[in-house]
mmCIF file of C-alpha atoms and ligand atoms in Angstrom:
data_model
loop_
_atom_site.group_PDB
_atom_site.id
_atom_site.type_symbol
_atom_site.label_atom_id
_atom_site.label_comp_id
_atom_site.label_asym_id
_atom_site.label_seq_id
_atom_site.Cartn_x
_atom_site.Cartn_y
_atom_site.Cartn_z
ATOM 1 C CA MET A 181 -42.469 -138.868 -61.765
ATOM 2 C CA THR A 182 -41.664 -141.777 -59.512
ATOM 3 C CA THR A 183 -38.384 -143.592 -59.372
ATOM 4 C CA THR A 184 -38.312 -147.294 -58.778
ATOM 5 C CA PRO A 185 -35.661 -148.194 -56.244
ATOM 6 C CA PRO A 186 -33.063 -150.533 -57.715
ATOM 7 C CA ALA A 187 -33.760 -154.180 -56.997
ATOM 8 C CA PHE A 188 -31.044 -155.585 -54.779
ATOM 9 C CA PRO A 189 -30.222 -159.203 -54.172
ATOM 10 C CA ALA A 190 -31.370 -160.662 -50.860
ATOM 11 C CA SER A 191 -30.319 -164.304 -50.423
ATOM 12 C CA ALA A 192 -26.718 -165.496 -50.529
ATOM 13 C CA ARG A 193 -27.469 -167.194 -53.815
ATOM 14 C CA GLU A 194 -28.895 -164.005 -55.310
ATOM 15 C CA TRP A 195 -25.882 -162.100 -54.061
ATOM 16 C CA LEU A 196 -23.568 -164.657 -55.623
ATOM 17 C CA ALA A 197 -25.338 -164.318 -58.977
ATOM 18 C CA HIS A 198 -25.102 -160.525 -58.637
ATOM 19 C CA LEU A 199 -21.373 -160.549 -57.823
ATOM 20 C CA VAL A 200 -20.460 -163.139 -60.461
ATOM 21 C CA ALA A 201 -22.099 -160.957 -63.138
ATOM 22 C CA PHE A 202 -19.355 -158.342 -62.682
ATOM 23 C CA ASP A 203 -16.324 -159.341 -64.724
ATOM 24 C CA THR A 204 -13.788 -158.411 -62.075
ATOM 25 C CA THR A 205 -10.852 -160.193 -63.687
ATOM 26 C CA SER A 206 -7.851 -158.507 -62.060
ATOM 27 C CA ARG A 207 -6.901 -156.649 -65.243
ATOM 28 C CA ASN A 208 -10.327 -154.897 -65.180
ATOM 29 C CA SER A 209 -11.668 -152.255 -62.841
ATOM 30 C CA ASN A 210 -13.699 -153.524 -59.872
ATOM 31 C CA LEU A 211 -15.462 -150.181 -59.415
ATOM 32 C CA ALA A 212 -18.815 -151.274 -60.843
ATOM 33 C CA LEU A 213 -19.009 -154.000 -58.204
ATOM 34 C CA VAL A 214 -17.875 -151.619 -55.459
ATOM 35 C CA GLU A 215 -20.379 -148.987 -56.533
ATOM 36 C CA SER A 216 -23.209 -151.476 -56.558
ATOM 37 C CA VAL A 217 -22.433 -152.526 -52.971
ATOM 38 C CA GLU A 218 -22.107 -148.855 -51.947
ATOM 39 C CA THR A 219 -25.507 -148.006 -53.427
ATOM 40 C CA TRP A 220 -27.093 -150.901 -51.586
ATOM 41 C CA LEU A 221 -25.406 -149.910 -48.301
ATOM 42 C CA ASP A 222 -26.597 -146.313 -48.778
ATOM 43 C CA ALA A 223 -30.146 -147.576 -49.093
ATOM 44 C CA LEU A 224 -29.661 -149.464 -45.804
ATOM 45 C CA GLY A 225 -28.152 -146.388 -44.153
ATOM 46 C CA VAL A 226 -24.690 -147.952 -43.790
ATOM 47 C CA ARG A 227 -21.693 -145.697 -44.286
ATOM 48 C CA SER A 228 -18.836 -147.165 -46.324
ATOM 49 C CA THR A 229 -15.333 -146.016 -47.225
ATOM 50 C CA ARG A 230 -13.489 -146.554 -50.444
ATOM 51 C CA VAL A 231 -9.749 -147.040 -50.240
ATOM 52 C CA PRO A 232 -8.825 -146.293 -53.847
ATOM 53 C CA ALA A 233 -5.881 -147.654 -55.806
ATOM 54 C CA ALA A 234 -3.193 -145.158 -56.832
ATOM 55 C CA GLY A 235 -4.422 -144.964 -60.428
ATOM 56 C CA GLY A 236 -8.048 -144.633 -59.300
ATOM 57 C CA GLY A 237 -9.370 -147.420 -61.489
ATOM 58 C CA LYS A 238 -9.914 -149.819 -58.591
ATOM 59 C CA ALA A 239 -10.802 -149.620 -54.948
ATOM 60 C CA ASN A 240 -11.003 -151.521 -51.703
ATOM 61 C CA LEU A 241 -14.212 -151.106 -49.746
ATOM 62 C CA LEU A 242 -14.521 -150.901 -45.983
ATOM 63 C CA PHE A 243 -17.687 -150.769 -43.883
ATOM 64 C CA SER A 244 -18.813 -151.724 -40.408
ATOM 65 C CA ILE A 245 -22.090 -152.895 -38.917
ATOM 66 C CA GLY A 246 -22.668 -152.441 -35.200
ATOM 67 C CA PRO A 247 -21.219 -150.239 -32.466
ATOM 68 C CA GLU A 248 -17.800 -148.581 -32.660
ATOM 69 C CA VAL A 249 -16.190 -150.740 -30.009
ATOM 70 C CA PRO A 250 -13.196 -153.090 -29.934
ATOM 71 C CA GLY A 251 -13.583 -156.860 -30.187
ATOM 72 C CA GLY A 252 -15.327 -156.965 -33.551
ATOM 73 C CA VAL A 253 -14.764 -159.468 -36.338
ATOM 74 C CA VAL A 254 -13.425 -158.609 -39.788
ATOM 75 C CA LEU A 255 -14.831 -160.504 -42.765
ATOM 76 C CA SER A 256 -12.333 -160.056 -45.556
ATOM 77 C CA GLY A 257 -12.415 -161.090 -49.177
ATOM 78 C CA HIS A 258 -11.032 -160.083 -52.532
ATOM 79 C CA THR A 259 -13.360 -158.836 -55.251
ATOM 80 C CA ASP A 260 -11.125 -159.781 -58.193
ATOM 81 C CA VAL A 261 -11.047 -163.109 -60.006
ATOM 82 C CA VAL A 262 -8.589 -164.884 -62.296
ATOM 83 C CA PRO A 263 -9.089 -164.779 -66.092
ATOM 84 C CA VAL A 264 -11.147 -167.282 -68.062
ATOM 85 C CA ASP A 265 -8.890 -166.838 -71.120
ATOM 86 C CA GLY A 266 -8.253 -170.084 -72.943
ATOM 87 C CA GLN A 267 -10.599 -172.084 -70.704
ATOM 88 C CA THR A 268 -13.581 -174.028 -72.011
ATOM 89 C CA TRP A 269 -16.713 -173.409 -69.954
ATOM 90 C CA ARG A 270 -20.010 -175.311 -70.249
ATOM 91 C CA SER A 271 -21.909 -172.136 -69.387
ATOM 92 C CA ASP A 272 -21.213 -168.404 -69.387
ATOM 93 C CA PRO A 273 -18.631 -167.755 -66.620
ATOM 94 C CA TRP A 274 -20.378 -164.472 -65.722
ATOM 95 C CA THR A 275 -23.865 -165.974 -65.334
ATOM 96 C CA LEU A 276 -24.362 -168.071 -62.216
ATOM 97 C CA THR A 277 -25.668 -171.404 -63.454
ATOM 98 C CA GLU A 278 -26.928 -174.355 -61.419
ATOM 99 C CA ARG A 279 -26.034 -177.889 -62.432
ATOM 100 C CA ASP A 280 -25.872 -181.013 -60.253
ATOM 101 C CA GLY A 281 -26.335 -179.202 -56.967
ATOM 102 C CA ARG A 282 -23.563 -176.758 -57.737
ATOM 103 C CA LEU A 283 -23.545 -173.122 -58.748
ATOM 104 C CA HIS A 284 -21.128 -172.414 -61.588
ATOM 105 C CA GLY A 285 -19.447 -169.115 -62.382
ATOM 106 C CA ARG A 286 -16.051 -167.442 -62.216
ATOM 107 C CA GLY A 287 -15.394 -166.587 -58.578
ATOM 108 C CA ALA A 288 -18.166 -168.852 -57.255
ATOM 109 C CA ALA A 289 -15.612 -170.504 -54.968
ATOM 110 C CA ASP A 290 -12.729 -168.000 -55.053
ATOM 111 C CA MET A 291 -14.185 -166.021 -53.434
ATOM 112 C CA LYS A 292 -17.452 -164.362 -54.253
ATOM 113 C CA GLY A 293 -19.272 -167.190 -52.459
ATOM 114 C CA PHE A 294 -17.893 -165.938 -49.158
ATOM 115 C CA LEU A 295 -18.695 -162.325 -50.010
ATOM 116 C CA ALA A 296 -22.234 -163.374 -50.914
ATOM 117 C CA THR A 297 -22.821 -165.140 -47.593
ATOM 118 C CA GLY A 298 -21.544 -162.095 -45.675
ATOM 119 C CA LEU A 299 -23.398 -159.452 -47.683
ATOM 120 C CA SER A 300 -26.672 -161.375 -47.629
ATOM 121 C CA ARG A 301 -26.544 -161.266 -43.813
ATOM 122 C CA VAL A 302 -25.991 -157.503 -43.517
ATOM 123 C CA PRO A 303 -29.713 -156.786 -42.994
ATOM 124 C CA ALA A 304 -29.776 -159.496 -40.296
ATOM 125 C CA MET A 305 -26.712 -157.906 -38.662
ATOM 126 C CA LEU A 306 -28.439 -154.523 -38.672
ATOM 127 C CA ALA A 307 -31.541 -156.018 -37.095
ATOM 128 C CA ALA A 308 -29.728 -158.143 -34.527
ATOM 129 C CA GLY A 309 -28.517 -155.387 -32.213
ATOM 130 C CA LEU A 310 -24.853 -156.407 -32.334
ATOM 131 C CA LYS A 311 -22.892 -155.627 -29.165
ATOM 132 C CA ARG A 312 -19.613 -155.918 -31.085
ATOM 133 C CA PRO A 313 -19.187 -154.940 -34.730
ATOM 134 C CA VAL A 314 -18.681 -156.824 -37.961
ATOM 135 C CA HIS A 315 -16.236 -155.092 -40.303
ATOM 136 C CA PHE A 316 -16.263 -155.888 -44.004
ATOM 137 C CA ALA A 317 -12.955 -155.488 -45.831
ATOM 138 C CA LEU A 318 -13.212 -156.031 -49.596
ATOM 139 C CA SER A 319 -9.955 -155.845 -51.537
ATOM 140 C CA TYR A 320 -8.867 -155.614 -55.171
ATOM 141 C CA ASP A 321 -5.967 -157.224 -57.049
ATOM 142 C CA GLU A 322 -5.445 -160.130 -54.673
ATOM 143 C CA GLU A 323 -4.902 -162.541 -57.544
ATOM 144 C CA VAL A 324 -2.069 -160.482 -59.029
ATOM 145 C CA GLY A 325 0.119 -160.100 -55.973
ATOM 146 C CA LEU A 326 -2.101 -158.975 -53.074
ATOM 147 C CA LEU A 327 -1.797 -155.370 -54.195
ATOM 148 C CA GLY A 328 -4.922 -153.877 -52.639
ATOM 149 C CA ALA A 329 -4.761 -155.390 -49.162
ATOM 150 C CA PRO A 330 -1.911 -153.361 -47.589
ATOM 151 C CA ALA A 331 -3.729 -150.002 -47.934
ATOM 152 C CA LEU A 332 -7.011 -151.653 -46.955
ATOM 153 C CA ILE A 333 -5.489 -153.028 -43.757
ATOM 154 C CA GLU A 334 -3.873 -149.677 -42.983
ATOM 155 C CA ALA A 335 -7.232 -147.912 -43.389
ATOM 156 C CA LEU A 336 -8.949 -150.550 -41.262
ATOM 157 C CA MET A 337 -6.405 -150.228 -38.450
ATOM 158 C CA ALA A 338 -6.704 -146.432 -38.552
ATOM 159 C CA SER A 339 -10.479 -146.292 -38.566
ATOM 160 C CA VAL A 340 -11.893 -149.004 -36.302
ATOM 161 C CA PRO A 341 -11.287 -150.014 -32.676
ATOM 162 C CA ARG A 342 -9.104 -153.116 -32.540
ATOM 163 C CA PRO A 343 -10.960 -156.173 -33.878
ATOM 164 C CA ALA A 344 -10.670 -159.504 -32.051
ATOM 165 C CA LEU A 345 -10.471 -161.648 -35.161
ATOM 166 C CA VAL A 346 -10.108 -161.529 -38.931
ATOM 167 C CA VAL A 347 -11.710 -164.188 -41.126
ATOM 168 C CA VAL A 348 -10.337 -164.243 -44.653
ATOM 169 C CA GLY A 349 -12.887 -166.185 -46.676
ATOM 170 C CA GLU A 350 -10.746 -168.084 -49.156
ATOM 171 C CA PRO A 351 -12.446 -171.404 -49.967
ATOM 172 C CA THR A 352 -11.492 -173.964 -47.310
ATOM 173 C CA GLY A 353 -14.679 -176.033 -47.287
ATOM 174 C CA MET A 354 -15.442 -174.055 -44.079
ATOM 175 C CA ARG A 355 -12.467 -175.636 -42.324
ATOM 176 C CA VAL A 356 -10.266 -173.322 -40.321
ATOM 177 C CA VAL A 357 -6.821 -172.662 -41.781
ATOM 178 C CA ASP A 358 -4.473 -170.871 -39.405
ATOM 179 C CA ARG A 359 -1.149 -171.231 -41.251
ATOM 180 C CA HIS A 360 0.064 -170.462 -44.738
ATOM 181 C CA LYS A 361 3.585 -169.984 -45.999
ATOM 182 C CA GLY A 362 4.881 -166.558 -46.866
ATOM 183 C CA ILE A 363 6.661 -165.775 -50.076
ATOM 184 C CA MET A 364 9.576 -163.489 -50.714
ATOM 185 C CA GLY A 365 10.124 -162.961 -54.452
ATOM 186 C CA LEU A 366 13.554 -161.574 -55.348
ATOM 187 C CA ARG A 367 15.561 -160.537 -58.375
ATOM 188 C CA THR A 368 19.331 -160.483 -58.066
ATOM 189 C CA THR A 369 21.261 -158.634 -60.758
ATOM 190 C CA VAL A 370 25.014 -159.057 -61.101
ATOM 191 C CA LEU A 371 26.988 -156.548 -63.155
ATOM 192 C CA GLY A 372 30.392 -157.754 -64.342
ATOM 193 C CA HIS A 373 33.069 -156.285 -66.583
ATOM 194 C CA GLU A 374 33.220 -157.366 -70.223
ATOM 195 C CA ALA A 375 36.335 -158.763 -71.864
ATOM 196 C CA HIS A 376 37.196 -161.425 -74.455
ATOM 197 C CA SER A 377 36.487 -164.783 -72.898
ATOM 198 C CA SER A 378 40.120 -165.857 -73.383
ATOM 199 C CA GLN A 379 41.212 -162.913 -71.241
ATOM 200 C CA THR A 380 39.598 -163.759 -67.922
ATOM 201 C CA HIS A 381 42.170 -161.652 -66.063
ATOM 202 C CA LEU A 382 40.935 -158.530 -67.943
ATOM 203 C CA GLY A 383 37.269 -158.819 -66.972
ATOM 204 C CA ALA A 384 34.785 -160.214 -64.475
ATOM 205 C CA SER A 385 31.989 -162.471 -65.668
ATOM 206 C CA ALA A 386 28.608 -161.639 -64.190
ATOM 207 C CA ASN A 387 27.522 -165.192 -65.026
ATOM 208 C CA MET A 388 30.332 -166.751 -63.005
ATOM 209 C CA ALA A 389 29.536 -164.614 -59.955
ATOM 210 C CA ALA A 390 25.822 -165.321 -60.349
ATOM 211 C CA ALA A 391 26.600 -169.045 -60.554
ATOM 212 C CA ARG A 392 28.338 -168.844 -57.159
ATOM 213 C CA LEU A 393 25.265 -167.201 -55.679
ATOM 214 C CA MET A 394 22.945 -169.729 -57.296
ATOM 215 C CA ALA A 395 25.143 -172.594 -56.031
ATOM 216 C CA ARG A 396 24.708 -171.199 -52.510
ATOM 217 C CA ILE A 397 20.932 -171.076 -53.054
ATOM 218 C CA VAL A 398 20.963 -174.732 -54.138
ATOM 219 C CA GLU A 399 22.956 -175.643 -51.017
ATOM 220 C CA ILE A 400 20.448 -173.829 -48.839
ATOM 221 C CA ALA A 401 17.519 -175.540 -50.623
ATOM 222 C CA ASP A 402 19.066 -178.951 -49.877
ATOM 223 C CA ARG A 403 19.701 -178.020 -46.270
ATOM 224 C CA LEU A 404 16.101 -176.790 -45.817
ATOM 225 C CA ALA A 405 14.716 -179.991 -47.341
ATOM 226 C CA ALA A 406 16.716 -182.061 -44.853
ATOM 227 C CA ALA A 407 15.842 -179.962 -41.788
ATOM 228 C CA PRO A 408 12.886 -180.568 -39.494
ATOM 229 C CA ALA A 409 9.905 -178.349 -40.275
ATOM 230 C CA ALA A 410 9.941 -174.962 -38.544
ATOM 231 C CA VAL A 411 6.141 -174.794 -38.778
ATOM 232 C CA PRO A 412 4.156 -178.057 -38.992
ATOM 233 C CA GLY A 413 1.448 -178.950 -41.463
ATOM 234 C CA PHE A 414 2.811 -177.827 -44.816
ATOM 235 C CA GLU A 415 3.272 -179.820 -47.992
ATOM 236 C CA PRO A 416 6.223 -179.970 -48.478
ATOM 237 C CA PRO A 417 6.819 -179.628 -44.729
ATOM 238 C CA HIS A 418 9.978 -177.542 -45.040
ATOM 239 C CA ALA A 419 10.766 -174.085 -46.375
ATOM 240 C CA THR A 420 11.699 -173.948 -50.036
ATOM 241 C CA VAL A 421 13.958 -171.762 -52.105
ATOM 242 C CA THR A 422 14.013 -171.993 -55.898
ATOM 243 C CA ILE A 423 15.401 -170.102 -58.860
ATOM 244 C CA GLY A 424 12.665 -169.449 -61.426
ATOM 245 C CA LEU A 425 14.388 -167.412 -64.129
ATOM 246 C CA VAL A 426 17.988 -166.936 -65.223
ATOM 247 C CA GLU A 427 19.183 -164.539 -67.860
ATOM 248 C CA GLY A 428 22.815 -163.683 -68.502
ATOM 249 C CA GLY A 429 25.440 -162.822 -71.080
ATOM 250 C CA THR A 430 25.300 -161.775 -74.717
ATOM 251 C CA ALA A 431 27.756 -164.098 -76.515
ATOM 252 C CA PRO A 432 29.730 -167.297 -75.836
ATOM 253 C CA ASN A 433 33.072 -165.490 -76.138
ATOM 254 C CA ILE A 434 32.351 -162.433 -73.986
ATOM 255 C CA LEU A 435 32.698 -162.360 -70.210
ATOM 256 C CA ALA A 436 29.131 -161.449 -69.287
ATOM 257 C CA ARG A 437 28.392 -157.882 -68.309
ATOM 258 C CA ARG A 438 25.032 -158.729 -66.783
ATOM 259 C CA CYS A 439 23.321 -161.729 -65.231
ATOM 260 C CA ALA A 440 19.994 -161.593 -63.448
ATOM 261 C CA PHE A 441 18.049 -164.337 -61.748
ATOM 262 C CA VAL A 442 14.644 -164.396 -60.073
ATOM 263 C CA TRP A 443 14.265 -166.587 -57.009
ATOM 264 C CA ASP A 444 11.804 -167.085 -54.214
ATOM 265 C CA ILE A 445 11.812 -168.133 -50.605
ATOM 266 C CA ARG A 446 8.667 -169.740 -49.191
ATOM 267 C CA SER A 447 8.560 -170.377 -45.489
ATOM 268 C CA GLY A 448 6.080 -170.611 -42.642
ATOM 269 C CA SER A 449 8.438 -168.551 -40.486
ATOM 270 C CA PRO A 450 9.439 -164.938 -41.245
ATOM 271 C CA ALA A 451 12.711 -165.401 -39.313
ATOM 272 C CA GLU A 452 13.635 -168.452 -41.377
ATOM 273 C CA ALA A 453 12.938 -166.612 -44.656
ATOM 274 C CA ARG A 454 15.013 -163.674 -43.461
ATOM 275 C CA ALA A 455 17.911 -165.972 -42.523
ATOM 276 C CA VAL A 456 17.931 -167.477 -46.028
ATOM 277 C CA PHE A 457 17.939 -164.013 -47.580
ATOM 278 C CA ASP A 458 20.726 -162.822 -45.265
ATOM 279 C CA GLU A 459 22.916 -165.806 -46.036
ATOM 280 C CA VAL A 460 22.683 -165.255 -49.801
ATOM 281 C CA ASP A 461 23.066 -161.518 -49.388
ATOM 282 C CA ALA A 462 26.226 -161.940 -47.277
ATOM 283 C CA LEU A 463 27.837 -163.909 -50.099
ATOM 284 C CA ALA A 464 26.656 -161.272 -52.592
ATOM 285 C CA ARG A 465 28.331 -158.526 -50.541
ATOM 286 C CA GLN A 466 31.573 -160.495 -50.441
ATOM 287 C CA LEU A 467 31.534 -161.240 -54.196
ATOM 288 C CA GLU A 468 30.679 -157.623 -54.936
ATOM 289 C CA ALA A 469 33.622 -156.394 -52.882
ATOM 290 C CA ASP A 470 35.970 -158.786 -54.718
ATOM 291 C CA MET A 471 34.718 -157.654 -58.143
ATOM 292 C CA ARG A 472 34.744 -153.968 -57.248
ATOM 293 C CA ALA A 473 38.335 -154.236 -56.085
ATOM 294 C CA ARG A 474 39.175 -154.996 -59.716
ATOM 295 C CA PHE A 475 36.528 -152.993 -61.665
ATOM 296 C CA ASP A 476 34.429 -150.244 -60.150
ATOM 297 C CA ASP A 477 31.552 -150.707 -62.623
ATOM 298 C CA CYS A 478 30.733 -154.098 -61.094
ATOM 299 C CA GLY A 479 27.950 -154.609 -58.569
ATOM 300 C CA ILE A 480 25.340 -156.967 -57.171
ATOM 301 C CA GLN A 481 21.878 -155.821 -56.259
ATOM 302 C CA THR A 482 18.815 -157.706 -55.025
ATOM 303 C CA GLU A 483 15.324 -156.230 -55.441
ATOM 304 C CA VAL A 484 12.347 -157.457 -53.451
ATOM 305 C CA LEU A 485 9.602 -158.200 -56.012
ATOM 306 C CA SER A 486 7.061 -159.424 -53.470
ATOM 307 C CA ASP A 487 7.014 -159.926 -49.749
ATOM 308 C CA VAL A 488 3.954 -161.644 -48.365
ATOM 309 C CA PRO A 489 4.356 -162.684 -44.757
ATOM 310 C CA PRO A 490 3.257 -166.139 -43.642
ATOM 311 C CA LEU A 491 0.220 -166.788 -41.494
ATOM 312 C CA THR A 492 1.659 -168.427 -38.403
ATOM 313 C CA GLY A 493 -1.372 -169.480 -36.368
ATOM 314 C CA ALA A 494 -0.586 -166.949 -33.654
ATOM 315 C CA LEU A 495 -4.098 -166.729 -32.186
ATOM 316 C CA ASP A 496 -4.736 -165.459 -28.677
ATOM 317 C CA ALA A 497 -7.135 -167.342 -26.393
ATOM 318 C CA PRO A 498 -10.262 -165.216 -27.110
ATOM 319 C CA ALA A 499 -9.696 -165.483 -30.877
ATOM 320 C CA LEU A 500 -9.180 -169.236 -30.577
ATOM 321 C CA ALA A 501 -12.386 -169.664 -28.595
ATOM 322 C CA LEU A 502 -14.363 -167.576 -31.061
ATOM 323 C CA VAL A 503 -13.000 -169.419 -34.097
ATOM 324 C CA SER A 504 -13.797 -172.821 -32.597
ATOM 325 C CA ARG A 505 -17.316 -171.669 -31.833
ATOM 326 C CA LEU A 506 -17.926 -170.242 -35.307
ATOM 327 C CA ALA A 507 -16.486 -173.270 -37.071
ATOM 328 C CA GLY A 508 -18.054 -175.763 -34.693
ATOM 329 C CA SER A 509 -14.674 -177.463 -34.359
ATOM 330 C CA ALA A 510 -11.307 -176.892 -32.705
ATOM 331 C CA GLU A 511 -9.420 -178.377 -35.655
ATOM 332 C CA ARG A 512 -7.071 -176.176 -37.623
ATOM 333 C CA GLU A 513 -5.180 -176.798 -40.829
ATOM 334 C CA ALA A 514 -2.348 -175.398 -42.905
ATOM 335 C CA ALA A 515 -2.675 -174.238 -46.528
ATOM 336 C CA SER A 516 -0.041 -174.328 -49.218
ATOM 337 C CA TYR A 517 -1.198 -171.165 -50.998
ATOM 338 C CA VAL A 518 -0.404 -167.585 -50.095
ATOM 339 C CA ALA A 519 -3.287 -165.341 -48.984
ATOM 340 C CA GLU A 520 -4.031 -161.921 -47.529
ATOM 341 C CA ALA A 521 -4.268 -163.508 -44.073
ATOM 342 C CA GLY A 522 -0.526 -163.118 -43.441
ATOM 343 C CA LEU A 523 -0.826 -159.375 -44.053
ATOM 344 C CA PHE A 524 -3.589 -159.050 -41.448
ATOM 345 C CA GLU A 525 -1.531 -161.053 -38.969
ATOM 346 C CA ARG A 526 1.520 -158.861 -39.613
ATOM 347 C CA ALA A 527 -0.692 -155.879 -38.724
ATOM 348 C CA GLY A 528 -1.185 -157.528 -35.333
ATOM 349 C CA LEU A 529 -4.636 -159.047 -35.813
ATOM 350 C CA PRO A 530 -5.454 -162.690 -34.978
ATOM 351 C CA THR A 531 -6.391 -164.118 -38.377
ATOM 352 C CA VAL A 532 -7.736 -167.314 -39.871
ATOM 353 C CA ILE A 533 -8.843 -168.394 -43.325
ATOM 354 C CA CYS A 534 -12.276 -169.966 -43.537
ATOM 355 C CA GLY A 535 -14.751 -169.820 -46.378
ATOM 356 C CA PRO A 536 -17.218 -171.876 -48.417
ATOM 357 C CA GLY A 537 -16.177 -173.919 -51.431
ATOM 358 C CA TRP A 538 -12.901 -175.642 -52.181
ATOM 359 C CA ILE A 539 -9.604 -174.293 -53.412
ATOM 360 C CA ALA A 540 -9.446 -177.178 -55.905
ATOM 361 C CA GLN A 541 -12.380 -175.510 -57.691
ATOM 362 C CA ALA A 542 -10.629 -172.148 -57.828
ATOM 363 C CA HIS A 543 -9.070 -170.879 -61.060
ATOM 364 C CA GLN A 544 -10.556 -173.820 -63.006
ATOM 365 C CA PRO A 545 -12.915 -173.798 -65.975
ATOM 366 C CA ASP A 546 -16.497 -174.405 -64.754
ATOM 367 C CA GLU A 547 -15.534 -173.081 -61.303
ATOM 368 C CA SER A 548 -18.369 -173.899 -58.922
ATOM 369 C CA ILE A 549 -19.532 -174.028 -55.361
ATOM 370 C CA GLU A 550 -21.834 -176.668 -53.878
ATOM 371 C CA ILE A 551 -25.135 -175.204 -52.761
ATOM 372 C CA GLY A 552 -24.513 -176.966 -49.433
ATOM 373 C CA GLN A 553 -21.244 -175.053 -49.012
ATOM 374 C CA LEU A 554 -23.029 -171.765 -49.509
ATOM 375 C CA ALA A 555 -25.504 -172.842 -46.815
ATOM 376 C CA ALA A 556 -22.604 -173.777 -44.508
ATOM 377 C CA GLY A 557 -21.146 -170.317 -45.094
ATOM 378 C CA GLU A 558 -24.451 -168.714 -44.167
ATOM 379 C CA ALA A 559 -24.633 -170.797 -40.988
ATOM 380 C CA PHE A 560 -21.132 -169.608 -40.074
ATOM 381 C CA VAL A 561 -22.180 -165.961 -40.427
ATOM 382 C CA ASP A 562 -25.350 -166.642 -38.413
ATOM 383 C CA ARG A 563 -23.226 -168.078 -35.575
ATOM 384 C CA LEU A 564 -21.044 -164.993 -35.833
ATOM 385 C CA ILE A 565 -24.065 -162.704 -35.451
ATOM 386 C CA GLU A 566 -25.190 -164.719 -32.431
ATOM 387 C CA ALA A 567 -21.725 -164.533 -30.825
ATOM 388 C CA LEU A 568 -21.459 -160.771 -31.368
ATOM 389 C CA CYS A 569 -24.851 -160.176 -29.803
ATOM 390 C CA GLU A 570 -23.718 -161.535 -26.422
HETATM 391 ZN ZN1 ZN B 167 -8.856 -166.174 -53.542
#
């Protein structure tokens, strides 16, 4: 009996069709996609490492092409996509479909297009005799809070000699983005002491204390909006702080026992975000002490719901030179969205975002990538191979 080897995609376009066919909406497992890439790598003789999620239903994938030496380049992308629920598509979102010079499918731009350009060039990388390595870092659950990347980055740092550059392939139209804001998502919960609302001296309203904290947040938001930008290039140019959800009290005539509000700080500078947090927290500590002096069941607590550091454009000279060469331009831009790039930078790696397609296409019905963008992505990887062969 003979076994036919599985047919694997070859071109970037074939790879894109292959990747799009896996419904890797973040709520689903991405293991079928991961396994398919692993099987292909096995056939090429490339060793890969899964970095599994705690529950086991998902995994990051890490593999390297070339020698085990420092100075390599990381190509990083997320394997998950956003849902198509409630969207009207002209063609099946999971079947790559060409119309008007564009390839349509969920993830075509964000960001299976980038993965496709990189994977399609793996055989070329193997054949090229790289003097410095290319590391592939594929994550899960980026779209639902960048959940996979921290363990992926930890495994990368532990297993490969220090890379010179990380390219996160979010769709930028192949322009180089070297700054994005960070986001700190927070939930502050105030516990007061209930009493009849006519008897304010017998209780402590959680709502009233929360209102003082929220008033301080509003003050800070106004101050940030009036201040010069700490990091240039963002829209809006300043850091922002907003309150997204408020929930407090049980009846009009009861001093509220509990009030919770969810707020977020978005800044291009980690120090600035920290200063905003510290200022609000200092007031919380003071209010808590005042309330506790009267009732010991009172308290104020702030949980960190998410903490994604900004990408600050902190590139050293070799990284800068390499990026300019790969992109064919020294221009660099700022992005308003949050990405995994800030996490790589926090780990100490010079990082940029650069990938085919446009963010405006991402998350939309009929998501697509121009065929020309895919070609531009391939050219970028070809220049990378050339640079790493020197
Ligand atoms: Zn993305």
